[in-house]
Coordinates of C-alpha atoms and ligand atoms in Angstrom, one line a residue:
M1 CA 6.1 -27.5 -0.1
H2 CA 8.6 -24.9 -0.2
K3 CA 8.2 -22.9 2.7
S4 CA 7.6 -19.5 1.6
I5 CA 5.0 -20.8 -0.8
Q6 CA 3.3 -22.2 2.3
W7 CA 3.4 -19.1 4.1
I8 CA 2.0 -17.2 1.1
A9 CA -0.6 -20.0 0.3
F10 CA -2.0 -19.9 3.8
A11 CA -2.7 -16.4 3.6
A12 CA -5.8 -17.3 1.5
V13 CA -7.3 -19.5 4.1
S14 CA -6.6 -18.0 7.2
V15 CA -9.0 -14.8 6.3
P16 CA -12.2 -16.2 8.8
L17 CA -9.6 -16.1 11.7
F18 CA -9.2 -12.0 11.5
L19 CA -12.8 -12.1 12.6
A20 CA -11.9 -13.2 15.9
A21 CA -9.4 -10.5 16.6
Q22 CA -10.3 -8.2 19.5
T23 CA -7.7 -6.5 22.0
R24 CA -8.3 -8.1 25.4
N25 CA -6.5 -7.5 28.7
V26 CA -6.9 -11.2 30.1
V27 CA -3.9 -12.6 31.7
L28 CA -3.5 -16.5 30.6
P29 CA -1.2 -19.0 32.6
Q30 CA 1.6 -18.5 29.7
D31 CA 2.1 -15.1 30.8
K32 CA 3.5 -16.0 33.8
G33 CA 6.1 -18.4 32.7
P34 CA 9.8 -17.1 31.8
A35 CA 9.9 -14.0 29.6
T36 CA 13.2 -14.8 28.0
I37 CA 14.6 -17.5 25.6
N38 CA 18.5 -18.2 25.5
V39 CA 19.1 -18.2 21.8
S40 CA 23.0 -17.9 22.0
S41 CA 23.1 -21.6 20.1
Y42 CA 20.6 -20.5 17.4
P43 CA 21.7 -20.1 13.7
A44 CA 22.4 -16.0 13.2
A45 CA 19.1 -15.6 11.4
Q46 CA 17.1 -16.8 14.1
Q47 CA 19.1 -15.1 16.7
Q48 CA 18.0 -11.9 14.5
A49 CA 14.4 -13.0 14.2
Y50 CA 14.3 -13.5 18.0
K51 CA 15.0 -9.7 18.4
L52 CA 11.9 -8.8 15.8
F53 CA 9.9 -11.2 17.7
V54 CA 10.5 -9.6 21.1
N55 CA 9.9 -6.4 19.6
K56 CA 6.6 -7.1 17.6
C57 CA 5.0 -9.9 19.8
S58 CA 5.1 -7.9 23.0
Q59 CA 2.8 -4.9 22.0
C60 CA -0.3 -6.2 23.2
H61 CA 0.6 -8.9 25.8
T62 CA 3.5 -10.4 27.7
I63 CA 6.3 -11.7 25.3
A64 CA 6.0 -14.6 27.9
R65 CA 2.7 -15.8 26.5
P66 CA 4.0 -16.9 22.7
I67 CA 7.5 -18.2 24.7
N68 CA 5.6 -20.6 26.9
T69 CA 3.0 -21.9 24.2
S70 CA 3.5 -24.9 22.5
M71 CA 2.0 -25.4 18.9
T72 CA 2.5 -27.4 15.9
R73 CA 4.5 -25.8 12.9
T74 CA 0.9 -25.2 11.2
E75 CA -0.7 -23.8 14.2
W76 CA 2.3 -21.4 14.7
M77 CA 1.7 -20.2 11.2
M78 CA -2.1 -19.8 11.6
Y79 CA -1.2 -17.9 14.7
V80 CA 0.9 -15.8 13.6
K81 CA -1.5 -14.7 10.8
R82 CA -3.9 -14.2 13.1
M83 CA -1.7 -11.8 15.4
M84 CA -0.2 -9.8 12.2
H85 CA -3.9 -9.3 11.4
K86 CA -5.1 -7.6 14.8
P87 CA -5.5 -4.0 14.6
N88 CA -2.7 -1.9 14.7
S89 CA -0.3 -5.2 15.4
G90 CA 2.6 -3.1 13.1
I91 CA 3.8 -6.5 11.7
S92 CA 4.0 -6.7 8.0
N93 CA 4.0 -9.7 5.8
S94 CA 7.7 -10.4 5.7
Q95 CA 8.4 -9.7 9.4
G96 CA 5.6 -12.4 10.3
K97 CA 7.2 -14.8 7.9
D98 CA 10.5 -14.5 10.1
I99 CA 8.8 -14.4 13.2
F100 CA 6.7 -17.7 12.3
E101 CA 9.9 -19.3 10.9
F102 CA 11.8 -18.4 14.4
L103 CA 8.8 -19.9 16.5
A104 CA 8.6 -23.0 14.2
Y105 CA 12.4 -23.5 14.8
D106 CA 12.3 -22.6 18.3
Q107 CA 9.4 -25.3 18.8
Q108 CA 11.5 -28.1 17.3
V109 CA 14.8 -27.4 19.5
R110 CA 13.2 -26.2 22.9
K111 CA 9.5 -27.0 23.2
D112 CA 9.2 -30.3 21.4
K113 CA 12.0 -31.6 23.4
N114 CA 10.4 -30.7 26.9
P115 CA 6.7 -30.7 26.0
A116 CA 5.5 -31.0 29.9
K117 CA 7.3 -27.6 30.7
F118 CA 4.9 -25.4 28.1
Y119 CA 1.3 -24.7 27.7
K120 CA -1.0 -25.8 24.8
A121 CA -2.8 -22.9 23.3
L122 CA -6.2 -22.0 25.0
S123 CA -9.4 -22.1 22.8
D124 CA -11.3 -18.9 22.7
D125 CA -13.9 -20.3 25.2
Q126 CA -11.4 -21.0 27.6
I127 CA -9.8 -17.4 27.3
Q128 CA -13.4 -16.1 27.6
K129 CA -13.8 -18.2 30.9
L130 CA -10.6 -16.8 32.4
E131 CA -11.7 -13.3 31.0
A132 CA -15.0 -13.6 32.9
Q133 CA -13.3 -14.6 36.4
Q134 CA -10.4 -11.8 36.2
Ligands
HEC1 C1 -2.2 -6.3 18.3 C2 -2.4 -6.9 19.5 C3 -1.5 -8.2 19.5 C4 -0.2 -8.2 19.0 C5 0.6 -7.4 18.1 C6 0.2 -9.9 19.3 N1 -1.0 -10.4 19.9 FE1 -1.0 -12.5 20.6 N2 -2.7 -12.2 21.4 C7 -3.4 -10.7 21.4 C8 -4.4 -11.1 21.6 C9 -6.2 -10.0 22.0 C10 -4.7 -12.6 22.4 C11 -6.0 -13.3 23.1 C12 -6.7 -14.2 22.0 C13 -7.2 -13.6 21.0 O1 -8.1 -12.6 21.0 O2 -6.9 -14.0 19.7 C14 -3.5 -13.0 22.0 C15 -3.2 -14.5 22.2 C16 -1.8 -14.9 21.9 C17 -1.5 -16.4 22.4 C18 -2.4 -17.3 23.1 C19 -2.8 -18.3 22.4 C20 -3.8 -19.4 23.3 O3 -4.8 -19.4 22.9 O4 -3.5 -19.7 24.3 C21 -0.2 -16.5 21.6 C22 0.4 -17.8 21.8 C23 -0.1 -15.3 21.1 N3 -0.9 -14.3 21.2 C24 1.2 -15.2 20.4 C25 1.3 -13.9 19.5 C26 2.5 -14.0 18.6 C27 3.7 -14.8 18.4 C28 2.6 -12.5 18.1 C29 3.7 -11.9 17.4 C30 3.9 -12.4 15.9 C31 1.6 -11.9 19.0 N4 1.0 -12.4 19.8 C32 1.4 -10.4 18.7 C33 -3.0 -9.6 20.7 C34 -1.8 -9.4 20.0

């Protein structure tokens, strides 16, 4: 499927995820990792999208969280939609698409090559347990 069409089509099935969206202040293991990506070798479009990603995805939690989380392309799509639809995310559909393309590219060239260095996304249950401990 063409990437843009895939992005639009996904909006229809991702609605139930929005219901899980509440702001939480829990610290996840990913938050403690590096907080920057060296994008100097990335294509110009991805370098541009990196700035948008840093700006938009650091509003509610550390930017280290997505930087150190490893997901499949489909999981990133779901996740960016989920984050976009949290109250006051300030992320438009086209900005979300650019951020998703950046994360999918970065996953391929940086994370997939070195999987042991990154964290898998936690389940809602795991996040709730961490929250109860903090
Ligand atoms: C409006 C607040 C908000 C914004 C903006 C936001 N997030 Fe989140 N994010 C959260 C919350 C709250 C959680 C904890 C899990 C949950 O409630 O969904 C979270 C969790 C995460 C996780 C952890 C996943 C896991 O299960 O381990 C990742 C990765 C993530 N966000 C990526 C992003 C990306 C990428 C962006 C930018 C597109 C973003 N976030 C923008 C609020 C936000």
